[in-house]
Coordinates of N, CA, C and O in Angstrom, one line a residue:
M134 N -9.3 -11.6 -0.2 CA -9.2 -12.8 1.7 C -10.2 -12.3 1.4 O -10.6 -11.0 2.2
D135 N -10.5 -13.5 2.3 CA -12.3 -13.4 3.2 C -11.3 -12.1 4.1 O -11.0 -12.7 5.2
S136 N -12.3 -11.7 5.6 CA -12.7 -10.3 5.9 C -12.4 -11.7 7.1 O -11.6 -11.4 8.5
E137 N -12.9 -13.0 7.3 CA -12.3 -13.5 8.6 C -11.5 -13.9 8.6 O -10.6 -14.3 9.9
L138 N -10.9 -14.4 7.4 CA -9.3 -14.9 7.8 C -8.3 -14.3 8.3 O -7.4 -14.7 8.8
I139 N -8.5 -12.6 7.3 CA -8.6 -11.7 7.8 C -8.0 -11.3 9.7 O -6.5 -11.5 9.8
E140 N -8.4 -11.2 10.2 CA -8.9 -11.2 11.4 C -8.3 -12.9 11.9 O -7.4 -12.5 12.8
R141 N -8.4 -13.7 11.2 CA -8.2 -14.5 12.7 C -5.8 -14.5 12.1 O -6.1 -15.3 13.2
R142 N -5.8 -14.0 11.4 CA -4.4 -14.1 10.3 C -3.9 -12.7 11.5 O -2.7 -12.9 12.1
I143 N -4.8 -11.6 11.5 CA -3.9 -11.2 12.9 C -3.9 -11.0 13.7 O -2.9 -11.3 14.8
H144 N -5.3 -11.3 14.9 CA -4.7 -12.6 15.8 C -3.9 -13.3 16.4 O -3.0 -13.1 17.6
I145 N -3.5 -14.6 14.9 CA -2.3 -15.3 14.9 C -1.2 -14.1 15.5 O -0.1 -14.3 16.2
L146 N -1.4 -13.1 14.0 CA 0.5 -12.6 14.6 C 0.4 -11.4 15.7 O 1.3 -11.3 16.4
R147 N -0.9 -10.8 16.4 CA -0.6 -10.5 18.1 C -0.3 -11.3 18.3 O 0.3 -10.7 20.2
Q148 N -0.4 -12.5 18.4 CA -0.2 -13.4 19.7 C 1.4 -13.0 19.5 O 1.9 -14.2 20.4
E149 N 2.0 -13.9 18.3 CA 3.2 -13.9 17.6 C 3.9 -12.6 18.9 O 4.8 -13.4 18.7
H150 N 3.5 -11.9 18.2 CA 4.2 -10.7 18.7 C 3.8 -9.9 20.4 O 5.2 -9.9 20.3
G151 N 3.0 -10.8 20.6 CA 3.1 -10.4 22.7 C 3.9 -11.2 22.5 O 5.0 -10.7 23.8
D152 N 4.6 -12.6 22.4 CA 5.3 -13.9 22.6 C 7.2 -12.9 21.8 O 7.6 -13.7 22.8
L153 N 6.8 -12.3 20.9 CA 7.8 -11.7 20.9 C 8.4 -10.5 21.9 O 9.9 -10.9 22.6
E154 N 7.5 -9.5 22.1 CA 8.2 -8.3 23.5 C 8.1 -9.8 24.5 O 9.0 -9.0 25.3
A155 N 7.6 -10.9 24.8 CA 8.2 -11.7 26.4 C 9.3 -11.8 26.4 O 10.1 -12.4 27.4
A156 N 9.7 -12.1 25.3 CA 11.2 -12.6 24.9 C 11.9 -11.8 24.6 O 12.8 -12.5 25.8
I157 N 11.9 -10.8 24.6 CA 13.3 -9.3 24.7 C 12.8 -9.2 26.0 O 13.7 -8.8 26.5
V158 N 12.3 -9.1 27.1 CA 11.7 -8.6 28.5 C 13.3 -9.5 28.9 O 13.8 -9.4 29.7
A159 N 12.9 -10.9 28.2 CA 13.5 -11.7 29.3 C 14.8 -12.3 28.7 O 15.9 -12.4 29.8
L160 N 15.1 -11.7 27.8 CA 16.9 -11.7 27.4 C 17.4 -10.2 27.8 O 18.6 -10.7 28.0
Q161 N 16.9 -9.5 27.9 CA 17.1 -8.9 28.2 C 18.2 -8.7 29.8 O 18.9 -8.1 29.9
A162 N 16.1 -9.0 30.0 CA 16.6 -10.0 32.1 C 18.5 -9.8 32.3 O 18.8 -10.8 33.2
A163 N 18.5 -10.8 30.5 CA 19.8 -12.5 31.6 C 20.4 -11.4 31.6 O 21.2 -10.3 31.4
P164 N 22.0 -12.0 32.9 CA 23.1 -11.4 33.0 C 23.4 -11.5 31.4 O 24.2 -10.4 31.7
A165 N 23.7 -12.7 30.2 CA 24.4 -11.8 29.4 C 23.7 -12.3 28.3 O 23.1 -12.8 27.2
V166 N 23.4 -11.0 27.5 CA 22.7 -10.2 26.5 C 23.6 -11.0 25.2 O 24.3 -9.9 25.1
D167 N 22.8 -12.0 24.7 CA 23.0 -11.7 22.7 C 22.2 -11.3 22.7 O 20.9 -11.4 21.8
Q168 N 23.0 -9.7 21.6 CA 22.1 -8.9 21.4 C 22.3 -9.1 19.7 O 21.5 -8.7 18.9
L169 N 22.6 -10.0 18.8 CA 22.7 -10.7 17.8 C 21.1 -11.6 17.6 O 20.2 -10.8 16.8
Q170 N 20.7 -11.9 19.3 CA 19.6 -13.0 19.2 C 18.4 -12.3 19.4 O 17.4 -12.1 18.5
L171 N 18.8 -10.7 20.2 CA 17.9 -9.9 20.1 C 17.4 -8.4 19.5 O 16.3 -8.7 18.7
A172 N 19.0 -8.2 19.1 CA 18.5 -7.7 17.4 C 17.3 -8.0 15.6 O 16.9 -7.7 15.3
R173 N 17.6 -9.9 16.5 CA 16.7 -11.0 15.6 C 15.4 -10.2 15.3 O 14.0 -10.8 15.0
I174 N 15.2 -11.0 17.1 CA 14.0 -11.3 17.6 C 13.6 -9.8 17.3 O 12.1 -9.8 17.1
K175 N 13.8 -8.4 17.7 CA 12.6 -7.4 17.1 C 12.6 -6.5 16.3 O 11.6 -6.5 15.4
K176 N 13.6 -7.7 14.4 CA 13.2 -7.5 13.3 C 12.3 -7.9 13.1 O 11.0 -7.4 12.3
R177 N 12.2 -9.4 13.5 CA 10.7 -9.7 13.6 C 9.3 -9.7 14.0 O 8.3 -9.4 13.4
K178 N 9.8 -8.8 15.2 CA 8.7 -8.2 15.9 C 8.4 -6.9 15.1 O 6.8 -6.6 14.9
L179 N 9.1 -6.5 14.6 CA 8.9 -5.6 13.3 C 7.7 -5.4 11.8 O 6.7 -5.4 11.9
R180 N 8.2 -6.7 11.5 CA 8.0 -7.6 10.6 C 6.8 -7.6 10.6 O 5.4 -7.2 10.1
I181 N 6.1 -8.1 11.5 CA 4.5 -8.7 12.0 C 3.8 -7.7 12.9 O 2.8 -7.1 11.8
K182 N 4.3 -6.4 13.0 CA 3.9 -5.1 13.2 C 3.5 -4.7 12.0 O 2.2 -4.3 11.6
D183 N 4.2 -4.2 10.6 CA 3.9 -3.7 9.5 C 3.5 -5.0 8.5 O 1.7 -4.5 8.1
E184 N 3.0 -6.6 9.3 CA 2.0 -7.1 7.8 C 0.9 -6.9 9.5 O 0.0 -6.9 8.4
I185 N 1.0 -6.5 10.3 CA -0.6 -7.0 11.1 C -1.7 -5.3 11.0 O -2.9 -5.1 10.4
S186 N -0.5 -4.1 10.4 CA -1.0 -3.0 9.8 C -1.5 -3.9 8.2 O -2.9 -3.1 8.2
Q187 N -1.2 -3.8 7.5 CA -1.4 -4.5 6.2 C -2.3 -4.6 6.9 O -3.5 -4.5 5.6
L188 N -2.6 -5.7 6.8 CA -4.2 -6.3 7.3 C -5.0 -5.7 7.7 O -6.3 -5.6 7.5
E189 N -5.0 -5.0 8.7 CA -6.2 -4.5 8.7 C -6.3 -3.0 7.6 O -7.9 -2.9 7.5
D190 N -5.5 -2.3 7.4 CA -5.8 -1.6 5.9 C -6.6 -3.1 4.7 O -7.7 -2.5 4.5
M191 N -6.2 -3.7 5.0 CA -6.8 -4.5 4.0 C -9.0 -4.8 4.2 O -9.8 -5.2 3.8
L192 N -9.2 -4.7 5.9 CA -10.4 -5.0 5.7 C -11.5 -3.4 6.1 O -12.3 -3.3 6.7
I193 N -10.2 -1.9 6.2 CA -11.4 -1.2 5.7 C -11.6 -0.7 4.6 O -11.1 -1.4 3.6
P194 N -12.8 -0.4 4.6 CA -13.3 -1.4 2.8 C -12.9 0.7 2.3 O -12.7 2.1 2.8
D195 N -12.4 0.9 1.3 CA -11.9 2.2 0.6 C -13.3 3.4 0.5 O -13.7 2.6 0.1
I196 N -13.1 4.4 0.9 CA -13.6 5.5 0.4 C -13.5 6.3 -1.0 O -12.2 6.7 -0.4
I197 N -14.6 6.2 -1.5 CA -14.6 6.9 -3.0 C -14.9 8.6 -2.6 O -15.6 9.4 -1.5
A198 N -13.8 9.7 -2.4 CA -13.8 11.0 -2.3 C -14.9 11.4 -3.2 O -15.0 11.3 -4.4

């Protein structure tokens, strides 16, 4: 995968990660918290974080020791 495409995907995922964080904060502030929905959003946020980490690792060149 081209590094420019990887960086673009990381940018998109970071935006989505931020949006999910905002949704979590809003849900937690609501008078009646839907725990199932909150858990799903947190799980999705974690998957995005993992994907970002994997993509960032792809941008780092392998170092031969």
